[in-house]
XYZ file of C-alpha atoms in Angstrom:
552
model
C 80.333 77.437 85.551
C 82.485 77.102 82.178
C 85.988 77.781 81.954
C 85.682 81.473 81.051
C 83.044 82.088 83.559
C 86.379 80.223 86.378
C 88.755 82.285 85.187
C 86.777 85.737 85.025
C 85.702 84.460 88.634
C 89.532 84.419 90.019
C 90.097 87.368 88.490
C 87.806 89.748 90.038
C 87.944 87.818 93.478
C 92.076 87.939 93.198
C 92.160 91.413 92.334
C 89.850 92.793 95.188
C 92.153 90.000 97.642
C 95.298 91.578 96.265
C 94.463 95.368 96.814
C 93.164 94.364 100.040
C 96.107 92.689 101.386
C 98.574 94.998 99.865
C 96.911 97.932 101.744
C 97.796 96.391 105.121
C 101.212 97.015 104.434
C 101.544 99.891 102.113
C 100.597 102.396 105.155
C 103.480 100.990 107.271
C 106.600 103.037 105.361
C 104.416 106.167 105.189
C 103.597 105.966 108.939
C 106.320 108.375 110.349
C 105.910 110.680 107.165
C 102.040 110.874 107.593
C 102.677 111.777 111.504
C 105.084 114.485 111.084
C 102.457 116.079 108.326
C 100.004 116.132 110.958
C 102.850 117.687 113.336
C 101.343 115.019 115.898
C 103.058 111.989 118.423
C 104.006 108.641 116.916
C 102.108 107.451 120.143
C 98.808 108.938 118.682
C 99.921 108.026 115.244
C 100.356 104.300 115.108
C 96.614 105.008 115.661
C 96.059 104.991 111.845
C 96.908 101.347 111.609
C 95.405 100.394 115.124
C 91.769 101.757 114.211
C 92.088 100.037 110.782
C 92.724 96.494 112.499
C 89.854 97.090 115.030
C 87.387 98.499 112.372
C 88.413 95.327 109.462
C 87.850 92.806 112.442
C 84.666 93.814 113.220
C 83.571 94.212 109.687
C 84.487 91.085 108.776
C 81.728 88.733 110.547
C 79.073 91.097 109.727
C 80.046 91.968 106.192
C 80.302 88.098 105.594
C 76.858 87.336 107.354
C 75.027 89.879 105.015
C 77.025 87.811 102.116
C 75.248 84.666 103.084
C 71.837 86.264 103.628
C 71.372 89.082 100.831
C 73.951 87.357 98.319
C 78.124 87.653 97.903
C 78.115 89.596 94.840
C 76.147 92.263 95.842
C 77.831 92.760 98.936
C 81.210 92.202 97.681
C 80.598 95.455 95.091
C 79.345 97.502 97.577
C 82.745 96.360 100.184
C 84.618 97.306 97.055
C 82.813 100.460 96.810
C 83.069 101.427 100.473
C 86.584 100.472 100.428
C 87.357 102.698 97.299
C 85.331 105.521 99.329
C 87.539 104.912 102.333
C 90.556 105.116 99.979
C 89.858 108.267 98.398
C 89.059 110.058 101.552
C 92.460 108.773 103.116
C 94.196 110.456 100.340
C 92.140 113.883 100.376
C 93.335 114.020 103.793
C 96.258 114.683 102.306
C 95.400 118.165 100.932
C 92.452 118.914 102.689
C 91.806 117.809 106.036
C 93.024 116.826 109.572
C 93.997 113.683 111.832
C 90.809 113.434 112.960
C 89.056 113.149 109.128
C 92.031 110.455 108.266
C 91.047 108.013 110.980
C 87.501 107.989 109.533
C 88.476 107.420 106.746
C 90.305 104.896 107.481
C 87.637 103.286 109.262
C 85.248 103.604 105.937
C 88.284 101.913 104.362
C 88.565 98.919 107.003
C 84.311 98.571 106.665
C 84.816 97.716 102.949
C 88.208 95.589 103.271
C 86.315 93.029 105.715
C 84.121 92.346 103.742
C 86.326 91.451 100.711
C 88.616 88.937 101.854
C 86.315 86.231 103.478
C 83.879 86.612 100.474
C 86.376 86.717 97.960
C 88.005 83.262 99.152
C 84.280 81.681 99.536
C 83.322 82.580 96.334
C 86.704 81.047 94.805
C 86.106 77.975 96.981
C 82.529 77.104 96.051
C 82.944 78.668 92.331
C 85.414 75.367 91.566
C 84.594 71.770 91.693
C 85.709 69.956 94.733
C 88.687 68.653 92.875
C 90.188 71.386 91.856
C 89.282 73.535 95.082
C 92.212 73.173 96.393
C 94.539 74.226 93.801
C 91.732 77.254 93.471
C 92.580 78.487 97.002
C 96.368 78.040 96.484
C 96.308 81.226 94.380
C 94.379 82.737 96.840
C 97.052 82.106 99.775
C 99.526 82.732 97.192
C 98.358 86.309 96.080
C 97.340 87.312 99.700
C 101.044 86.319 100.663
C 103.136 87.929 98.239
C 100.346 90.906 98.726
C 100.843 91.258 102.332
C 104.979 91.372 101.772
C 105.038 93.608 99.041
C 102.911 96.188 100.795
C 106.071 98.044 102.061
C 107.856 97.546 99.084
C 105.145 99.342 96.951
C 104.516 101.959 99.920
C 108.221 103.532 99.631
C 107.868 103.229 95.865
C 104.628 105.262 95.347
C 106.726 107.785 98.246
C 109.729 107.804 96.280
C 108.000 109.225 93.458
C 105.630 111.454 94.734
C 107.448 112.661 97.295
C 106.739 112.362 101.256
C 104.887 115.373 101.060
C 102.239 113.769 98.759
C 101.417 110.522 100.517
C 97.959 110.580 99.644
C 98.786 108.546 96.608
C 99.348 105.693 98.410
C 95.957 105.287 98.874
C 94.653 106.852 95.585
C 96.161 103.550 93.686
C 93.447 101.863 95.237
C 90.914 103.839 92.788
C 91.494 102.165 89.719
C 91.758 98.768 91.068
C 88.479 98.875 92.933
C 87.338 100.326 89.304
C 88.846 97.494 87.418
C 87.221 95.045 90.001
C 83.268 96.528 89.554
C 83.440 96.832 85.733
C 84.095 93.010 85.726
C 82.248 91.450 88.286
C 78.690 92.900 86.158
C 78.960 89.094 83.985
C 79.335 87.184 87.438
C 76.140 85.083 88.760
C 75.063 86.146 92.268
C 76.091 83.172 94.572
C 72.297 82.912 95.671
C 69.285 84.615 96.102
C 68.093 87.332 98.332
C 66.306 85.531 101.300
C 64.062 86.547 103.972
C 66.249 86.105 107.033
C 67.372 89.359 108.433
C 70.742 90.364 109.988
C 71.206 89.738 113.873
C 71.618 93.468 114.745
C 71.741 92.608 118.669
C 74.233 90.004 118.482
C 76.237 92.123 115.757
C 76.447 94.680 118.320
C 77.699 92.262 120.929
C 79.855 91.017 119.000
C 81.625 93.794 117.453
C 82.295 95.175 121.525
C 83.996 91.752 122.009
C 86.219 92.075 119.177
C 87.134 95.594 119.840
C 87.948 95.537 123.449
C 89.388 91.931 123.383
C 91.864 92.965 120.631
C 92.147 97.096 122.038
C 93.638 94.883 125.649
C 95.816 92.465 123.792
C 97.563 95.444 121.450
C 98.240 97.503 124.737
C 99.316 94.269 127.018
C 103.282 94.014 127.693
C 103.819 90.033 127.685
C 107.558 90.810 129.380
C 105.622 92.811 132.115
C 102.388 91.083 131.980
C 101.509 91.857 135.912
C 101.993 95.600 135.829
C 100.462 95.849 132.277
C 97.433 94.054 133.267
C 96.713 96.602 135.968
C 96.493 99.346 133.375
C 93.552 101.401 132.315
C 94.118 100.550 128.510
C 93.913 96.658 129.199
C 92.421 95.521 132.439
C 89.155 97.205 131.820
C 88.866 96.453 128.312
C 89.274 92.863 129.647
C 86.686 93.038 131.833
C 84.243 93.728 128.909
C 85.052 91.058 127.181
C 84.536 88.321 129.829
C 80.920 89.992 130.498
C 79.876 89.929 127.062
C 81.009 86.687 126.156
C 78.121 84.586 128.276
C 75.708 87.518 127.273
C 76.498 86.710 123.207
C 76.187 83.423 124.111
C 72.600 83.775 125.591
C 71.737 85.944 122.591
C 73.235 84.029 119.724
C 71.230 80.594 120.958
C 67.692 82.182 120.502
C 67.997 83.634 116.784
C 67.190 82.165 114.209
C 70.112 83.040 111.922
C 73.360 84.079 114.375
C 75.873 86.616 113.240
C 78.191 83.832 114.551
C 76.784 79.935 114.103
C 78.275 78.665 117.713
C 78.072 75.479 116.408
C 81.362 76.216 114.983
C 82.815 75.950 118.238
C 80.966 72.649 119.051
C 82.693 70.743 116.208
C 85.931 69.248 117.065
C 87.268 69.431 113.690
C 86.599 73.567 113.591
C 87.682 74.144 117.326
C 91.008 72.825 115.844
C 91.282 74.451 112.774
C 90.339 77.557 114.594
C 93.258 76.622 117.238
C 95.383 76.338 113.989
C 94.453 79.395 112.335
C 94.993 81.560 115.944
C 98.566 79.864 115.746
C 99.431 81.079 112.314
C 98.629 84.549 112.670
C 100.695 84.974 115.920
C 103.513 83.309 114.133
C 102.929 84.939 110.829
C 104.021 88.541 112.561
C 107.481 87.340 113.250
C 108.143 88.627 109.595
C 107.835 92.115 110.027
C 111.006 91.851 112.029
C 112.769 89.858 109.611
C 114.211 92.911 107.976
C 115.798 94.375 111.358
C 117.572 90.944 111.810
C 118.567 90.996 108.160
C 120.315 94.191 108.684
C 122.364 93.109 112.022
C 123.460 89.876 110.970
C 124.642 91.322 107.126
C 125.904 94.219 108.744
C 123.811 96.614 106.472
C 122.439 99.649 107.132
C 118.290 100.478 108.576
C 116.390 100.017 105.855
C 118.326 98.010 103.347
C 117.133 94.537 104.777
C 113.554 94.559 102.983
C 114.541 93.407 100.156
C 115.222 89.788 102.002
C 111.249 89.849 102.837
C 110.737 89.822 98.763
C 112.270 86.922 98.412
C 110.808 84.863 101.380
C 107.603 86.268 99.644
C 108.804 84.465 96.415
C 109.308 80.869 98.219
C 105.796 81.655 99.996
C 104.256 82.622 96.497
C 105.519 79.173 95.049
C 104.203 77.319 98.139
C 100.797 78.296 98.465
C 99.663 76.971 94.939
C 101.897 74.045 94.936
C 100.347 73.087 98.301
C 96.694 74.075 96.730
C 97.342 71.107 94.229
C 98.938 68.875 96.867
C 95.914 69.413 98.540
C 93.798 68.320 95.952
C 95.823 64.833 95.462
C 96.525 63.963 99.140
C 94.860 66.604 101.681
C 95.183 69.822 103.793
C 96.511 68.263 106.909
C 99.627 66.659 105.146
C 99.909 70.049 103.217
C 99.928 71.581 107.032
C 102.517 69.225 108.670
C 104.859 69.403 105.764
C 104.593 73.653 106.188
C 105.175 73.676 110.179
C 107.646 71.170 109.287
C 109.369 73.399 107.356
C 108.904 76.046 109.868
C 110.290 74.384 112.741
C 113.391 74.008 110.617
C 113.492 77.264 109.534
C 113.256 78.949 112.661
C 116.068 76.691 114.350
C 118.454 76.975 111.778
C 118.007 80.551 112.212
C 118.345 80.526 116.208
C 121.290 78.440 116.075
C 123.187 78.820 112.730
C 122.609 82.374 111.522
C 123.040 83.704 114.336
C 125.780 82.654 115.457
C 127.126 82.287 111.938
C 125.609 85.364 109.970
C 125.911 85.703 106.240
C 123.561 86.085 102.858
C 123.616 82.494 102.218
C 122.664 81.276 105.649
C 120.248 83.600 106.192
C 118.654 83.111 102.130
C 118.704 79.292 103.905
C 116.786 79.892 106.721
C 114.256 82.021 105.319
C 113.186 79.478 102.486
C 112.268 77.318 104.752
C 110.521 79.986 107.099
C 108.751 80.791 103.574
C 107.742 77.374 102.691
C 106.422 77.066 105.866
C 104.242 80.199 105.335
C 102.776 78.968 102.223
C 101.946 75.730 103.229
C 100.648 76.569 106.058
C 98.762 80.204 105.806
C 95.520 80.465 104.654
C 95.468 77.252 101.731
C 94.849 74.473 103.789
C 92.823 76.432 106.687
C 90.340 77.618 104.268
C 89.817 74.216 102.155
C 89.358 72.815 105.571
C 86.543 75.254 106.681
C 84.708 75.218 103.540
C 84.440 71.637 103.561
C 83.453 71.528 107.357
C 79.941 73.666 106.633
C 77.493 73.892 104.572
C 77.578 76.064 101.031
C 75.435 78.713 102.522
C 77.748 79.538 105.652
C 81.032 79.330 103.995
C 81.479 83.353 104.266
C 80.426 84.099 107.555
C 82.661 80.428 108.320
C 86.093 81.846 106.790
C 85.293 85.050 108.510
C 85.589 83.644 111.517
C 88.302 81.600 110.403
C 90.336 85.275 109.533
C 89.065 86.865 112.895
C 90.944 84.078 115.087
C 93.675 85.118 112.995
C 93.225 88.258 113.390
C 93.886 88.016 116.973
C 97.134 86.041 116.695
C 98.264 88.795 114.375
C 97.623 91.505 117.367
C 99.304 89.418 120.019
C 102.019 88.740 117.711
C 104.343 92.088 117.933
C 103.468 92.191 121.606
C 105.484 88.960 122.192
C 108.347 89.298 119.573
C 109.363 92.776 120.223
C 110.024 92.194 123.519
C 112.663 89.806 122.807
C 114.279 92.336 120.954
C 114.114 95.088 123.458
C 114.810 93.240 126.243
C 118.268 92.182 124.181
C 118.655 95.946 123.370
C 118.883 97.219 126.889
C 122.022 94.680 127.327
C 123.914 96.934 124.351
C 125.523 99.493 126.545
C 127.041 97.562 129.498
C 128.476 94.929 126.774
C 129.948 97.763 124.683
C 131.403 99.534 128.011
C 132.920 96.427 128.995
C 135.197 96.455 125.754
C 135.790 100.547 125.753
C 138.779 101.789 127.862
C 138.134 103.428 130.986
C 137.661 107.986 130.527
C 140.031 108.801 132.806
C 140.579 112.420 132.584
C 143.004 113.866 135.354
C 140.649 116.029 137.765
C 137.439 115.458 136.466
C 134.768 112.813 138.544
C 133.308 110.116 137.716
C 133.105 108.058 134.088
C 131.194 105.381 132.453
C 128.752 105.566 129.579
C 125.092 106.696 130.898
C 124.682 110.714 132.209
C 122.068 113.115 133.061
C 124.185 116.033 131.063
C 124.666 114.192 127.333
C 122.978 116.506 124.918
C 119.521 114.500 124.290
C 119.813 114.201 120.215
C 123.150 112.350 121.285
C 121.290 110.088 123.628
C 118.738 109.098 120.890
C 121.306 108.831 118.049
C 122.885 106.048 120.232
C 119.842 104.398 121.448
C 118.166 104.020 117.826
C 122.071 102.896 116.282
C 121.949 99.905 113.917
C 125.073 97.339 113.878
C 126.864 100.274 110.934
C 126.533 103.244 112.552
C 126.862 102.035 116.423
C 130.607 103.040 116.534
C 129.787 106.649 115.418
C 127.503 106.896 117.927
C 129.536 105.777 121.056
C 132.211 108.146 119.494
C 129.629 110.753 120.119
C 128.620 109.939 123.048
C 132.199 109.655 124.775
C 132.870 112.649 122.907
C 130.096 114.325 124.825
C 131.207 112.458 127.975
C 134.458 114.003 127.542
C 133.686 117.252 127.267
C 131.478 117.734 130.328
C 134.147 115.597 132.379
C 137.316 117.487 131.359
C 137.976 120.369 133.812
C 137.679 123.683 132.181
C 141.246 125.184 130.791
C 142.815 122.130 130.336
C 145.373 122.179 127.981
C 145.488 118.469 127.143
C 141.604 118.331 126.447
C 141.803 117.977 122.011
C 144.818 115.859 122.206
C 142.830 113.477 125.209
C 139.906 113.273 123.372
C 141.639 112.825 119.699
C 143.469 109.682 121.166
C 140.402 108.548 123.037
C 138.492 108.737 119.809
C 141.013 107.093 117.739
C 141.136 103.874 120.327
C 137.148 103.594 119.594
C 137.738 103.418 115.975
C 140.590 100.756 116.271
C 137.702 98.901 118.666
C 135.327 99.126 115.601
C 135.201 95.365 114.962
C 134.486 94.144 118.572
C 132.076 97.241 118.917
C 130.065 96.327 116.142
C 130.501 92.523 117.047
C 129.413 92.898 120.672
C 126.162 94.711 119.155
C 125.273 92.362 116.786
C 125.779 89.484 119.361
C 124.031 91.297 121.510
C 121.020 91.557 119.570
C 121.201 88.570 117.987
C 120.176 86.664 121.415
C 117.158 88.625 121.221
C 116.115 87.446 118.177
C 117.288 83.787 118.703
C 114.894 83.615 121.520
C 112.240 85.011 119.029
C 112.697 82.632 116.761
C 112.805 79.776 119.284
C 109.549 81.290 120.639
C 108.205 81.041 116.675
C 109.937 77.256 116.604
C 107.511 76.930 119.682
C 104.533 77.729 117.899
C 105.452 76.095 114.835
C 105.282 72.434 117.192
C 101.953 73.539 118.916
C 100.493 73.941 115.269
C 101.933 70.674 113.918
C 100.945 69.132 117.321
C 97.456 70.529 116.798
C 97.456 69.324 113.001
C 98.195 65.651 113.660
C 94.919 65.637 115.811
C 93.086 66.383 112.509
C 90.912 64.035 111.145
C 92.794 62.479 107.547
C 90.290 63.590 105.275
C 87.879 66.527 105.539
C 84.756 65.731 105.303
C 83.106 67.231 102.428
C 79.969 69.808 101.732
């Protein structure tokens, strides 16, 4: 392939990686707007994104295995296709349509994005020279990254100039991408041939029921509570499926000839452990979505202000991935990988123990370069080099697949973990702030303290969804509330009481705000010493990596 032909290649490929990556983000700021259009629960509306990441993870290993039997180009256009389909019918929901009609389209949508990802990267991978593969898949960890953290960013763009009401467009931008993409991959050469093998439609089956109900248990298991969420009907028996089928794919996938899933993969001690790897950097890669929420309590900044901190650990992640794609190229992936967790184990201790305890912009910016770093070096680069040069030409789809569904997993235990650091460190808010406000004691009246059955409940939720700047109006609200329904009716004192009560909150402001953001600020220290955790299995993990790949 000549130069033109390389850079034509990255092009399309980078393109269809980009618009698939940013769409697993772009949703998440339109979420709440999209559920109160359909005048429906947030509990059944987080099911947009849920059926999405079920539907793309069982897409993926089939979409890749008909890659590597009927040919990558030809199934790439037709993912792009199916994924502009998806896209459009997502935003006609909009204007025409229900619920219902949006979470099929979003599962058209999540058909055609899993297959465009693991081709994409194979067909960058095997369209460069060994040599320079490395520095090939560094733009594609590098696009998928700053992709992936941009996604909100874009999302409350495209909102802020349509307007909430017209969210549709958030998914119509995908239109003249996928466009763009098909009108330039007509000069590419097809990867291979069309063969004679046919697609394993038994074990696909099989296989797609294990993904679905192994990753439908893990999104609805508590970690915190893990014996009384196991017992529930949206895990246990969704567990139970899974450990049935897995001996029964087994038995299937050993007498085919050509396996939805080679299990030699799993026979190769090299590929068990980048697998391992790969399983370890999507649970860890989740601990960014809450890097915004922990921007805003240690700054002291208002919900919804700290996104802009995710941009520019994006930017060190951007510069990472291709500077470790060349790195890779002139030493190899697994000193690429142990410089990244390296980097990450810093980064998530200096957070833990400095910013935390000593909050501020620069600290923070500190912290999350490294955390960055770490996420370039570390994310999909040196995973994917590895797997394409551990099989053969012909299986390097359906191998990165794989490679992205292990992932995959990670990414939906991820949240389940994290959060609960953060809740469990929210519950502790109100008895620490009590403990600094002055006792109610109104003459007559019975009782006091900050939790009752009477408080109005839009005061009740305005305090329990507070942020570090607007706590203090909140617990003036509340005691104001408390007040009222303790002061005996007729009493003359009641303004003046509650007027100096009030005014003793507000000259408590600092130590309020302090004991919240202390407060929560343990939670998310033991989040990121849970991260620092995984960060050592995955360098741990790394060092048992052979030097040097060998190559295909």
């Amino acid at each position: 392939m000549n130069k033109k032909s390389h850079f034509g290649a990255l092009i399309v490929f980078l393109l269809g990686i980009f618009m698939g990556a940013i769409d697993s983000g772009i949703v998440s700021p339109a979420r709440t707007v999209i559920t109160n259009s359909f005048n429906i629960s947030g509990n059944i509306g987080v099911w947009m994104i849920t059926i999405y990441t079920l539907a793309y993870a069982v897409s993926m290993p089939i979409s890749s295995k008909l890659s590597d039997i009927y040919g990558r180009k030809k199934v790439y256009g037709i993912s792009i296709v199916i994924f502009a389909l998806g896209s459009t019918l997502c935003g006609i929901t909009n204007f025409y349509g229900n619920f219902s009609m949006l979470l099929i389209s979003r599962v058209i949508q999540a058909i055609g994005g899993g297959g465009i990802m693991p081709i994409a990267t194979a067909m960058i991978g095997q369209s460069f020279p060994k040599e320079k593969r490395g520095s090939a898949l560094g733009l594609v960890g590098s696009i998928y990254g700053i992709a992936t953290m941009l996604g909100p960013t874009l999302g409350s763009t495209v909102l802020n100039i349509a307007g909430n009401e017209n969210w549709g467009w958030i998914f119509f931008i995908n239109i003249p991408i996928s466009i763009i993409i098909l009108i330039l991959m007509r000069n590419l050469e097809e990867s291979k041939s069309a063969t004679t093998k046919s697609l394993d439609l038994k074990g696909s089956a099989i296989l797609s029921l294990i993904i679905v109900s192994i990753m439908y248990a893990l999104t609805n298991l508590n970690f915190f509570h893990f014996k009384e969420s196991i017992k529930s009907t949206s895990v246990y028996p969704y567990l139970l499926i899974f450990v049935i089928l897995i001996p029964v794919f087994i038995a299937v996938e050993r007498n085919v000839e050509d396996p939805v899933l080679n299990l030699k993969y799993f026979s190769d001690r090299q590929i068990r452990l980048t697998l391992v790897i790969s399983f370890i950097v999507g649970t860890g890669l989740m601990g960014v979505v809450f890097v915004p929420q922990f921007a805003e309590n240690v700054l002291k900044i208002k919900t919804g202000s700290g996104g802009y901190l995710v941009t520019l650990m994006a930017i060190f992640s951007g510069v990472a991935a291709p500077l470790g794609g060349k790195l890779i190229d002139k030493y190899s992936a697994k000193f690429i990988m142990t410089i990244g967790f390296l980097c990450t184990i810093i980064g998530t201790l200096f957070m833990a123990f400095f910013v935390t305890s000593h909050p501020g912009f620069v600290s923070i910016l500190i912290g999350l370069a490294f955390i960055g770093l770490g996420m370039g070096f570390t994310m999909g680069t040196p995973l994917n080099y590895l797997m394409l040069n551990y099989v053969s030409s012909e299986e390097s789809a359906s191998a990165l697949s794989t490679l992205s569904l292990i992932r995959s997993i990670g990414v939906t235990i991820s949240p389940n973990i994290m959060v609960n650091f953060i809740v469990e460190a929210s519950k502790k808010i109100p008895n620490n702030i009590q403990k600094i406000l002055p006792p109610i004691n109104v003459p007559g009246s019975h009782g006091h303290g900050m939790v009752s059955n009477s408080i109005p409940k839009t005061i009740l939720e305005k305090f329990k969804t507070s942020d570090v700047t607007t706590i203090v109006d909140a617990v003036k609200d509340f005691s104001s509330a408390m007040i009222d329904k303790m002061m005996p009716k007729g009493n003359p004192f009641a303004t003046s009481f509650k007027a100096d009560y009030l005014n003793k909150i507000e000259n408590s402001r600092f130590s309020i705000e302090q004991a919240f953001q202390i407060t929560l600020n343990s939670g998310f220290k033991n989040m990121f010493i849970a991260s620092c955790a995984l960060a050592i299995l995955g360098l741990i993990f790394t060092l048992m990596l052979r030097n040097k790949a060998s190559k295909n």
